[in-house]
PDB file of C-alpha atoms and ligand atoms in Angstrom:
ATOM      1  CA  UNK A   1     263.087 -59.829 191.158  1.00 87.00           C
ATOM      2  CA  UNK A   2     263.092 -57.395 193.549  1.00 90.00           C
ATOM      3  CA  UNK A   3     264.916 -54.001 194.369  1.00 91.00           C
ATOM      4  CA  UNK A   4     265.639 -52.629 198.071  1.00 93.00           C
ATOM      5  CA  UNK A   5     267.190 -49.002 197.729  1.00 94.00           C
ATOM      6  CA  UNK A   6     270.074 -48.687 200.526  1.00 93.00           C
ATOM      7  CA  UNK A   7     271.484 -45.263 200.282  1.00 95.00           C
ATOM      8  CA  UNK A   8     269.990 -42.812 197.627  1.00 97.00           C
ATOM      9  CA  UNK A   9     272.059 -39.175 197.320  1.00 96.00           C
ATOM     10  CA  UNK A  10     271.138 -36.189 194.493  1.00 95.00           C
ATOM     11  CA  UNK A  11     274.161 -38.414 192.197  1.00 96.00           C
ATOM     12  CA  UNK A  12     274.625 -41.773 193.589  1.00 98.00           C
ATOM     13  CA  UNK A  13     272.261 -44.455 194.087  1.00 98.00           C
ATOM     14  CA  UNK A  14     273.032 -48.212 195.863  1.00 96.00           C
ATOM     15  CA  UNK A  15     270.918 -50.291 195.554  1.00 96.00           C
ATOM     16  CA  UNK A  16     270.278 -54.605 195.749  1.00 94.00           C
ATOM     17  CA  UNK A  17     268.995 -56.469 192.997  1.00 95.00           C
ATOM     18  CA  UNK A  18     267.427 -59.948 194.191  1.00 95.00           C
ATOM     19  CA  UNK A  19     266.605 -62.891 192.735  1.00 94.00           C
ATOM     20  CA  UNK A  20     267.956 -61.952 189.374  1.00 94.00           C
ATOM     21  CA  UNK A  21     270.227 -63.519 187.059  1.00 94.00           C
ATOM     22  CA  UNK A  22     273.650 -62.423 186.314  1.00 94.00           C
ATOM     23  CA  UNK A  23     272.823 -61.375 182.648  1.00 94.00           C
ATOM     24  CA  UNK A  24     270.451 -59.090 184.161  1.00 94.00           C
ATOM     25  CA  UNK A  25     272.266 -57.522 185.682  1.00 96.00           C
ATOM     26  CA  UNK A  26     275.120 -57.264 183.484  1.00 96.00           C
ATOM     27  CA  UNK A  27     272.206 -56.018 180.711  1.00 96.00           C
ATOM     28  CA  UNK A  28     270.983 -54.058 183.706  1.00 97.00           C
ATOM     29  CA  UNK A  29     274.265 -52.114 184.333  1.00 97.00           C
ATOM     30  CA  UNK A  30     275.460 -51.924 180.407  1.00 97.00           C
ATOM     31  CA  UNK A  31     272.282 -50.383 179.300  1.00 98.00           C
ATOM     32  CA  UNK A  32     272.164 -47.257 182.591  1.00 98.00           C
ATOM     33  CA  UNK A  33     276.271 -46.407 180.972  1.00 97.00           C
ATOM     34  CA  UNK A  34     275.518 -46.992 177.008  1.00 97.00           C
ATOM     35  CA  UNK A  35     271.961 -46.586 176.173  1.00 97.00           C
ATOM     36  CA  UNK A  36     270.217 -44.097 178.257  1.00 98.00           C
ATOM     37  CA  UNK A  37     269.745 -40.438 176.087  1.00 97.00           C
ATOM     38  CA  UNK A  38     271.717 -37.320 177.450  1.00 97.00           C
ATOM     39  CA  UNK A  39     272.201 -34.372 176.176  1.00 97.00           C
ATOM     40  CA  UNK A  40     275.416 -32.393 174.621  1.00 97.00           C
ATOM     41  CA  UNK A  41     276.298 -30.216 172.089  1.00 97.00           C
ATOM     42  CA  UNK A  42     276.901 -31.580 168.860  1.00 96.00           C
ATOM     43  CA  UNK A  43     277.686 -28.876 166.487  1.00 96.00           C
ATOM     44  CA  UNK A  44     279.442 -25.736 166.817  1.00 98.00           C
ATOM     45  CA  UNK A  45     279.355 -22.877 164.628  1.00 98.00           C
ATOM     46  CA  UNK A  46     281.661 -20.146 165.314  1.00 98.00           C
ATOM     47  CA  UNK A  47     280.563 -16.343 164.202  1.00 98.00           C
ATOM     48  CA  UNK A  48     283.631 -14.751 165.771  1.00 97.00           C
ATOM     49  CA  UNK A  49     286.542 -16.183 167.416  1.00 98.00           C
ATOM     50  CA  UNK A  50     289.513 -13.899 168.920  1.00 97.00           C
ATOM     51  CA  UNK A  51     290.328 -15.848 171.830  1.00 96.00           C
ATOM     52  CA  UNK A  52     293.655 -17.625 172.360  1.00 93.00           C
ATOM     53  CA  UNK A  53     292.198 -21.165 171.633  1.00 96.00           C
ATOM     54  CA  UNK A  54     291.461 -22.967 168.226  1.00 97.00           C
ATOM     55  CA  UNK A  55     287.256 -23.445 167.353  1.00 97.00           C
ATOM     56  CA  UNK A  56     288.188 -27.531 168.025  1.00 97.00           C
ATOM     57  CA  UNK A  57     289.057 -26.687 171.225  1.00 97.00           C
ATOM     58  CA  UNK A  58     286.367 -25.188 172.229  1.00 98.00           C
ATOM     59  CA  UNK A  59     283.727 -26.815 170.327  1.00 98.00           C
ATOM     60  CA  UNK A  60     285.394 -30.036 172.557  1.00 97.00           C
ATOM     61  CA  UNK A  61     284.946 -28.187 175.783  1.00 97.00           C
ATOM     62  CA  UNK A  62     281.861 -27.016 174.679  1.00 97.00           C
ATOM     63  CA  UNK A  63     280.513 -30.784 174.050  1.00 97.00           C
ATOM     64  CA  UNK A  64     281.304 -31.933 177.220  1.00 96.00           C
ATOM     65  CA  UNK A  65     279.294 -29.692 179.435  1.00 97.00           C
ATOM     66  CA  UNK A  66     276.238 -32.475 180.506  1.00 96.00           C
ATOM     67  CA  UNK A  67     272.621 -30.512 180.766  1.00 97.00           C
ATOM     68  CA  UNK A  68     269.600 -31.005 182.383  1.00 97.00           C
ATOM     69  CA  UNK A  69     266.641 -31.170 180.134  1.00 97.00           C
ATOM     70  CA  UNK A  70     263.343 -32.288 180.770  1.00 96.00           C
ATOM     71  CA  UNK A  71     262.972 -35.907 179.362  1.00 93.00           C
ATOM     72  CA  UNK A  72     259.495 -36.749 178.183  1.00 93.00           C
ATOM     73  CA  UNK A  73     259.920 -33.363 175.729  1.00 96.00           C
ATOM     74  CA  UNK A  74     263.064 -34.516 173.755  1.00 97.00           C
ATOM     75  CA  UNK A  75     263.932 -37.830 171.597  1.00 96.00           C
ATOM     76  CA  UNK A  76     266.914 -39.320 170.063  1.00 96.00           C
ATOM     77  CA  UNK A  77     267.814 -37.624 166.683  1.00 95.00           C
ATOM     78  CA  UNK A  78     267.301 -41.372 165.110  1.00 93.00           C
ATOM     79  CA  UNK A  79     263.470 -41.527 166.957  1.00 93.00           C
ATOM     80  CA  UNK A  80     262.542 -38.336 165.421  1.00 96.00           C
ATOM     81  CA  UNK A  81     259.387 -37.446 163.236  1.00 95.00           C
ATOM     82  CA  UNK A  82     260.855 -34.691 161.560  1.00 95.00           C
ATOM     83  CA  UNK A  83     263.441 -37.049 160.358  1.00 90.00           C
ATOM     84  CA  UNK A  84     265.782 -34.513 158.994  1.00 90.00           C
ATOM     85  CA  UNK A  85     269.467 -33.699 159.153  1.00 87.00           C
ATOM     86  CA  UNK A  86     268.523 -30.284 160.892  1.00 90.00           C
ATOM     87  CA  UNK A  87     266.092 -31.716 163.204  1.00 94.00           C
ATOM     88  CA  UNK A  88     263.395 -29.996 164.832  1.00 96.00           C
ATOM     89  CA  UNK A  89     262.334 -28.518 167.862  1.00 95.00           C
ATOM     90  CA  UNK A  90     261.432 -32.053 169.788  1.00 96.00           C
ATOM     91  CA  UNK A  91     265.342 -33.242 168.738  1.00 97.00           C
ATOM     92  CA  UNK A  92     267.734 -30.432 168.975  1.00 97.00           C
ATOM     93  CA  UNK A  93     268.072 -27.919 171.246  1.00 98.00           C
ATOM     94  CA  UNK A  94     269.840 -24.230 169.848  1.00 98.00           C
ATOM     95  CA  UNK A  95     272.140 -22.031 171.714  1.00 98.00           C
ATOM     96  CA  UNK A  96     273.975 -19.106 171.537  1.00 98.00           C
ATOM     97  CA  UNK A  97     276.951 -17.885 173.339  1.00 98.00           C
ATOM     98  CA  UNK A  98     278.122 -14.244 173.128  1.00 98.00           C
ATOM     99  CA  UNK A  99     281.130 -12.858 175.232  1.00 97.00           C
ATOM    100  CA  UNK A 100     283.720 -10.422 174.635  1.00 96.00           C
ATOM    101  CA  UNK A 101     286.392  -8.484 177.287  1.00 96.00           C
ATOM    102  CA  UNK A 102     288.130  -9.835 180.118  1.00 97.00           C
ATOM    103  CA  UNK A 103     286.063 -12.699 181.666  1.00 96.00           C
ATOM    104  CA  UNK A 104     285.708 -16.234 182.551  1.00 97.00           C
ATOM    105  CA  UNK A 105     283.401 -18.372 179.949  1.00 97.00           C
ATOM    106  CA  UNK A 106     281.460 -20.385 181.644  1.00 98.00           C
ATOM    107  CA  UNK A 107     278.538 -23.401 181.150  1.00 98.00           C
ATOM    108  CA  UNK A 108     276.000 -20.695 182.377  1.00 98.00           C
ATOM    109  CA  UNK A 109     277.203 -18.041 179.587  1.00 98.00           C
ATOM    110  CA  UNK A 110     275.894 -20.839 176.889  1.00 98.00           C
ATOM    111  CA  UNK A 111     271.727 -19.439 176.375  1.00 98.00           C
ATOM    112  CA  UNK A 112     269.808 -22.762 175.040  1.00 98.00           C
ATOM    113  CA  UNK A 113     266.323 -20.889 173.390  1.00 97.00           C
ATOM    114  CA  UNK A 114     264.845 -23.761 175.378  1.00 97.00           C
ATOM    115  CA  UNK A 115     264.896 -21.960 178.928  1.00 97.00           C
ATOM    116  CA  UNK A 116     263.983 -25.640 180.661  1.00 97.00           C
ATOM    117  CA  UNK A 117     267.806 -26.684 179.481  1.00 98.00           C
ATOM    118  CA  UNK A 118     269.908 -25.942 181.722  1.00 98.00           C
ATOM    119  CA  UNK A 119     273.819 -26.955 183.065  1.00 97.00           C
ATOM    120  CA  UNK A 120     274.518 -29.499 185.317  1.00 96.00           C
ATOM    121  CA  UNK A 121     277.286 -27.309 186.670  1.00 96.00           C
ATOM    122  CA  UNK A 122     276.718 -23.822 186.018  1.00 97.00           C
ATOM    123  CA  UNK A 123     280.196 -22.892 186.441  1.00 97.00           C
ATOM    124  CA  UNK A 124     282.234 -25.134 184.455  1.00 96.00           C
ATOM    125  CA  UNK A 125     284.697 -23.175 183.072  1.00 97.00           C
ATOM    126  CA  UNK A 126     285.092 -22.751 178.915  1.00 96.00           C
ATOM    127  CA  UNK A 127     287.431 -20.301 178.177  1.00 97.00           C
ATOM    128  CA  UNK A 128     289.238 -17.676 179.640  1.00 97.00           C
ATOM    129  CA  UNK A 129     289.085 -14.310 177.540  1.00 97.00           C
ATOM    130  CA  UNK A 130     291.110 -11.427 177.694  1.00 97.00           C
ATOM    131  CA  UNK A 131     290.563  -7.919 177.283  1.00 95.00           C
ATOM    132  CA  UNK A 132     290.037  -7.618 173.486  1.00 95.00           C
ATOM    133  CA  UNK A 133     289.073 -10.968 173.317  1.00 97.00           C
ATOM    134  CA  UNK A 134     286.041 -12.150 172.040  1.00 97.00           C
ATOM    135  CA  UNK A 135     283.590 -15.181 171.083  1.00 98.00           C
ATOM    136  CA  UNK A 136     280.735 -15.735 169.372  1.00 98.00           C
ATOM    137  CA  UNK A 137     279.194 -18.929 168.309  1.00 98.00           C
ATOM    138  CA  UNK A 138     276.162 -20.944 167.778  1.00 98.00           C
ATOM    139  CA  UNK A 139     275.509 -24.531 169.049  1.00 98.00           C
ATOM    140  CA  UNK A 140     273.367 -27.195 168.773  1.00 97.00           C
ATOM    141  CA  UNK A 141     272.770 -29.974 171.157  1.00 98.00           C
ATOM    142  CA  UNK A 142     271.204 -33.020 171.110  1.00 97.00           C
ATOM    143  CA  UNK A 143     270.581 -36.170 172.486  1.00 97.00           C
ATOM    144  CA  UNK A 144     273.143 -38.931 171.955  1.00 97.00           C
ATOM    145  CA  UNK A 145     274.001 -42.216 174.012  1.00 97.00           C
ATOM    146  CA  UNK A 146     276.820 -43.351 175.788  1.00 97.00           C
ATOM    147  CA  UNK A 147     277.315 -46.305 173.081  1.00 96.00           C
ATOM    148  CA  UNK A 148     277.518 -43.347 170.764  1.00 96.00           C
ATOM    149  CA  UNK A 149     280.163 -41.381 172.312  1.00 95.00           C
ATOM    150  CA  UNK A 150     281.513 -41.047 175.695  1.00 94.00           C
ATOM    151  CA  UNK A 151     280.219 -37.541 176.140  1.00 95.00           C
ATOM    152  CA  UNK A 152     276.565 -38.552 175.712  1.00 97.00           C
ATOM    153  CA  UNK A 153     277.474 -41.144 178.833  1.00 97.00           C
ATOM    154  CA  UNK A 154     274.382 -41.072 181.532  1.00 97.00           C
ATOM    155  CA  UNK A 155     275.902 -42.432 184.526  1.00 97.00           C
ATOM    156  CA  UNK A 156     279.077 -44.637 186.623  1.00 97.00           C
ATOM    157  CA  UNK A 157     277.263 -47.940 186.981  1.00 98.00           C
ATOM    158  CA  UNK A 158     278.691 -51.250 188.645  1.00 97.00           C
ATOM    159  CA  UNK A 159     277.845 -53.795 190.675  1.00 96.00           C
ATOM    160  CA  UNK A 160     279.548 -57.251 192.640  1.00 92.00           C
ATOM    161  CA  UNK A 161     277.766 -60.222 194.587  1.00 92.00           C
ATOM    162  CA  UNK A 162     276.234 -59.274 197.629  1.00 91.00           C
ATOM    163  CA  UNK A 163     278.731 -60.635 200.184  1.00 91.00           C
ATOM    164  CA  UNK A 164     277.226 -62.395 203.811  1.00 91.00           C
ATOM    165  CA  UNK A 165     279.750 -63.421 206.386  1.00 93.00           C
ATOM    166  CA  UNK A 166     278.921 -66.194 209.027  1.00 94.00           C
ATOM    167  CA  UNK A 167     280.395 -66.260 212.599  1.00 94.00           C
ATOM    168  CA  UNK A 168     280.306 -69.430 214.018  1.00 95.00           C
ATOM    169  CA  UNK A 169     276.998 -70.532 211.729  1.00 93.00           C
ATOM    170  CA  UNK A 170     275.670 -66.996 212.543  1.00 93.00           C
ATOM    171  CA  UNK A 171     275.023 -64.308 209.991  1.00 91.00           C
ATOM    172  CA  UNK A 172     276.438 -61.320 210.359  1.00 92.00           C
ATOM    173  CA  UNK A 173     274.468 -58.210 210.124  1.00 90.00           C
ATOM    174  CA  UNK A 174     277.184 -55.385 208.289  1.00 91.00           C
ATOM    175  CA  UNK A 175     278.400 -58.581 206.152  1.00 89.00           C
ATOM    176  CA  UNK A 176     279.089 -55.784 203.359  1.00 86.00           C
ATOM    177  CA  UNK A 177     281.095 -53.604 205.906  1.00 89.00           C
ATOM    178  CA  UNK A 178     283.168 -56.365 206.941  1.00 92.00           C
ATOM    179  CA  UNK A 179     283.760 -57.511 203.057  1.00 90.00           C
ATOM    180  CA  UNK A 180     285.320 -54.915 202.566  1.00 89.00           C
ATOM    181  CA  UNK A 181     288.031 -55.112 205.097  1.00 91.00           C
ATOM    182  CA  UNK A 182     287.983 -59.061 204.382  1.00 91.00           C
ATOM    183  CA  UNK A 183     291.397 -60.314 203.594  1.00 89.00           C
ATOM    184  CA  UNK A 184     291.786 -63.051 200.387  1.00 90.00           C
ATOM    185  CA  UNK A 185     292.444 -65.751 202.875  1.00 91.00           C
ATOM    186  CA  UNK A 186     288.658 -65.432 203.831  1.00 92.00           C
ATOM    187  CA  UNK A 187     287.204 -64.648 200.842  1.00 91.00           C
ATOM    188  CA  UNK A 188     288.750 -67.265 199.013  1.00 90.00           C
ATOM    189  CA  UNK A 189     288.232 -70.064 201.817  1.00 91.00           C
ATOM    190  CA  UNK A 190     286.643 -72.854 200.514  1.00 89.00           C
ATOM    191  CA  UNK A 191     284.036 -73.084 203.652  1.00 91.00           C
ATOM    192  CA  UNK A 192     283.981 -71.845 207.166  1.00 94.00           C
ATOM    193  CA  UNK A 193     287.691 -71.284 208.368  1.00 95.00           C
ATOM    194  CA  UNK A 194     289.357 -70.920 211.932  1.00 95.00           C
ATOM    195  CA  UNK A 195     289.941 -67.038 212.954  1.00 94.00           C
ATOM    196  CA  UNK A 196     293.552 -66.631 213.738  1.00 93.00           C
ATOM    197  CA  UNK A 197     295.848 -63.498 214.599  1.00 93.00           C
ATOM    198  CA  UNK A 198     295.746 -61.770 210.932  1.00 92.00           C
ATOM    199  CA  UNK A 199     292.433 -62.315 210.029  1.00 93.00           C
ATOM    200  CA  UNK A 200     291.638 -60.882 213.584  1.00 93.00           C
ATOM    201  CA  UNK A 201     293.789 -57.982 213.165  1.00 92.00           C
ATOM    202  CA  UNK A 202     291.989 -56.832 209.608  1.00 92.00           C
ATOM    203  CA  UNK A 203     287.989 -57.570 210.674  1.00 92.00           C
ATOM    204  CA  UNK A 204     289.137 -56.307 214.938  1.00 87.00           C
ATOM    205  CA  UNK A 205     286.977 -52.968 213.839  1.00 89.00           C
ATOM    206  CA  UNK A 206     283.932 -54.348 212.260  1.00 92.00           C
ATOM    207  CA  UNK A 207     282.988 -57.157 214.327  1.00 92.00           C
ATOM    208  CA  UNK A 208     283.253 -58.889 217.353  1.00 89.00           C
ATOM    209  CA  UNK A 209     285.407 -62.161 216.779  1.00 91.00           C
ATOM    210  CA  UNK A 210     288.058 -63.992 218.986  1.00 92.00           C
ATOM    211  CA  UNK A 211     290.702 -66.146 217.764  1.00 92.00           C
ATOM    212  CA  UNK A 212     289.536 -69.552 217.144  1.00 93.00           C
ATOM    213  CA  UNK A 213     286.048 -68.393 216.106  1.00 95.00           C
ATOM    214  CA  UNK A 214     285.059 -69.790 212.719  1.00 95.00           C
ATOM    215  CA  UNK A 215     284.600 -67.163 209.910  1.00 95.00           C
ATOM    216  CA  UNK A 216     282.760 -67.964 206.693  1.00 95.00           C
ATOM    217  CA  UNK A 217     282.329 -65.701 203.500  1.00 94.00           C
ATOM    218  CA  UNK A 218     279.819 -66.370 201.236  1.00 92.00           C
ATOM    219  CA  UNK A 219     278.843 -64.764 197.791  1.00 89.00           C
ATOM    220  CA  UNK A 220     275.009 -64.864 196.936  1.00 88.00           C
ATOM    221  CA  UNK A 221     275.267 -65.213 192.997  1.00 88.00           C
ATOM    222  CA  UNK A 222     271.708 -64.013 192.608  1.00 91.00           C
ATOM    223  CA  UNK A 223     271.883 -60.641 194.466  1.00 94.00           C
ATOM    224  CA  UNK A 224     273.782 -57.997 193.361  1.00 96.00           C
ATOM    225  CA  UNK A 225     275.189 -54.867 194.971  1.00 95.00           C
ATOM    226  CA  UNK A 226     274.601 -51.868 192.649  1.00 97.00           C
ATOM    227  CA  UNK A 227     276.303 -48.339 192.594  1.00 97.00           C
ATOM    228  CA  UNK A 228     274.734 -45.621 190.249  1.00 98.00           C
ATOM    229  CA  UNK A 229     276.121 -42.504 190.033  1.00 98.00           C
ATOM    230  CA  UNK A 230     275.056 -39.714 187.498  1.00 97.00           C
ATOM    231  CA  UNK A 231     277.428 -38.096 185.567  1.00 96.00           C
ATOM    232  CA  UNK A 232     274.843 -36.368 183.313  1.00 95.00           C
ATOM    233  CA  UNK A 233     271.477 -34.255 183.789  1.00 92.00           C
ATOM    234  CA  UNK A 234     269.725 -37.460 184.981  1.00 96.00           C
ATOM    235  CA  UNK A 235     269.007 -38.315 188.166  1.00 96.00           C
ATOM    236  CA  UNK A 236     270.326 -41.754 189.506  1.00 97.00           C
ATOM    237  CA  UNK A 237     266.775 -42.986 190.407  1.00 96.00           C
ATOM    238  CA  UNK A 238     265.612 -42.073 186.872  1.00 96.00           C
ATOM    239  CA  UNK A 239     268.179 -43.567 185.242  1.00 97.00           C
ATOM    240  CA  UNK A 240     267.310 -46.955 186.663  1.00 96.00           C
ATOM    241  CA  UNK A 241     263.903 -46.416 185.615  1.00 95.00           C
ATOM    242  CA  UNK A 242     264.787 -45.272 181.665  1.00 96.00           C
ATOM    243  CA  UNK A 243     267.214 -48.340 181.631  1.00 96.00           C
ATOM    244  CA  UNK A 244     264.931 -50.787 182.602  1.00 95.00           C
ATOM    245  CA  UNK A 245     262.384 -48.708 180.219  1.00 95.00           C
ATOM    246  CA  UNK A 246     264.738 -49.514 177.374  1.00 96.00           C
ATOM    247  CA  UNK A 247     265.255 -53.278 178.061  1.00 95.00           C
ATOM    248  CA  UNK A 248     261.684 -53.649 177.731  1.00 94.00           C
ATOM    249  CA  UNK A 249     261.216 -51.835 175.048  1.00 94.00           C
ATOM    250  CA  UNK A 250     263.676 -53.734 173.417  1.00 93.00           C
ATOM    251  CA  UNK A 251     262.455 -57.293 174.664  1.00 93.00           C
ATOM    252  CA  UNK A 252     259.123 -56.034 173.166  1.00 94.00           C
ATOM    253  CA  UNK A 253     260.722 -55.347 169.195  1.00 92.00           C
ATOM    254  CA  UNK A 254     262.600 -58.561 169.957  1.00 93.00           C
ATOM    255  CA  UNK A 255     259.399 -60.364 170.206  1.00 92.00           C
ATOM    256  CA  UNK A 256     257.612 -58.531 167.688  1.00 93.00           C
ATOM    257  CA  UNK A 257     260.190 -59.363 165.028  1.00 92.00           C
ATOM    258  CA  UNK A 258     260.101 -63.113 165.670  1.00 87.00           C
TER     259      UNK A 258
HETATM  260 ZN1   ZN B 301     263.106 -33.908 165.161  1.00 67.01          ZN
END
């Protein structure tokens, strides 16, 4: 297998996958959304509560702020020493949140005691509060996985068949540019088919064709196109990495147990 990175932002990644299997990367793409530990807030306890909205409410909101934390200091609740309900400083993360008067809750009003915790967003909003409003409330976070519950979910990840098109017997070089403008009629061809007027008309911006040229499209079952993007505290790149982490790991017990 091999992996060649083609466009890498702070919360996307695309990348190819070569000479794999499909069940790769099917287990590839399933483990990066399900099994790969974020962190959000699991409990709420509310001290004082005068604001318009009910404690569920908020406690929702609340859960669904994602947060950096650094990863090689935290582990899954169920992966725990301390194996206790409460948990312990290497599974659970406390914060407090204290506001009262007119002002806009946000993320960056919640104070984990861990300062290396932070929000992804900063200024997602909670709550609105009015003048003799007020909230006060404890929290707990942890980390959870995507299989667990949506909010817990590390990243966006999907991939299709890398695509090549053929001019004339020729391969051409943006073949995933042009499969995207593609119309059925080439993609479903059964072989190299003659270029006429429509087929012209949707590819006349990404390559140079004439009518009568012959166009084939081609789907390489053993390369795959990925797109990551992050929709927690983890990096695209790194959640690639933990995934793959995982399916070893998990090969490993697998083996062990036989
Ligand atoms: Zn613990």
């Amino acid at each position: 297998m091999e992996v060649e990175i083609l466009e890498e932002k702070e919360k996307k990644i695309r990348f190819l996958l070569k000479d794999a299997k499909t069940q790769f990367a099917n287990a590839l793409r399933r483990t990066m959304i399900g099994k790969v530990p974020t962190m959000a807030v699991k409990e709420v306890d509310f001290i004082n509560n005068t604001s318009g909205l009910f404690d569920e409410i908020i406690a929702h909101r609340i859960g669904m702020v994602p947060w950096k934390f650094p990863e090689e200091e935290y582990r899954l609740p169920e992966n725990c020493e301390c194996d206790s309900e409460e948990g312990c400083p290497n599974c659970r993360v406390e914060m407090v949140l204290k506001k009262e008067g007119e002002a806009y809750v946000k993320a960056k009003h919640i104070k984990p005691t861990d300062k290396k915790v932070t929000p992804v967003n900063p200024d997602i909003l909670v709550i609105k509060l009015l003048e003799d409003q007020e909230l006060e409330l404890e929290a707990k976070a942890v980390l959870g996985t995507g299989k667990q519950h949506a909010k817990f979910q590390a990243a966006v990840a999907s991939y299709k068949y890398y695509p090549e098109i053929k001019v004339n017997g020729e391969k051409v070089e943006n073949s995933e540019e042009v499969a995207k403008v593609a119309t059925e009629k080439v993609k479903n061809a059964d072989g190299p088919i003659k270029v006429d007027e429509s087929i012209l008309y949707s590819l006349r911006n990404t390559i140079d064709i004439e009518e009568g040229d012959e166009i084939e499209y081609l789907e390489h079952r053993d390369k795959f196109l990925f797109e990551v993007e992050t929709v927690s505290g983890i990096e695209p790149r790194k959640i690639v990495r933990k995934a793959i982490d995982i399916i070893e790991e998990e090969l490993e017990e697998f083996e062990n147990s036989l």
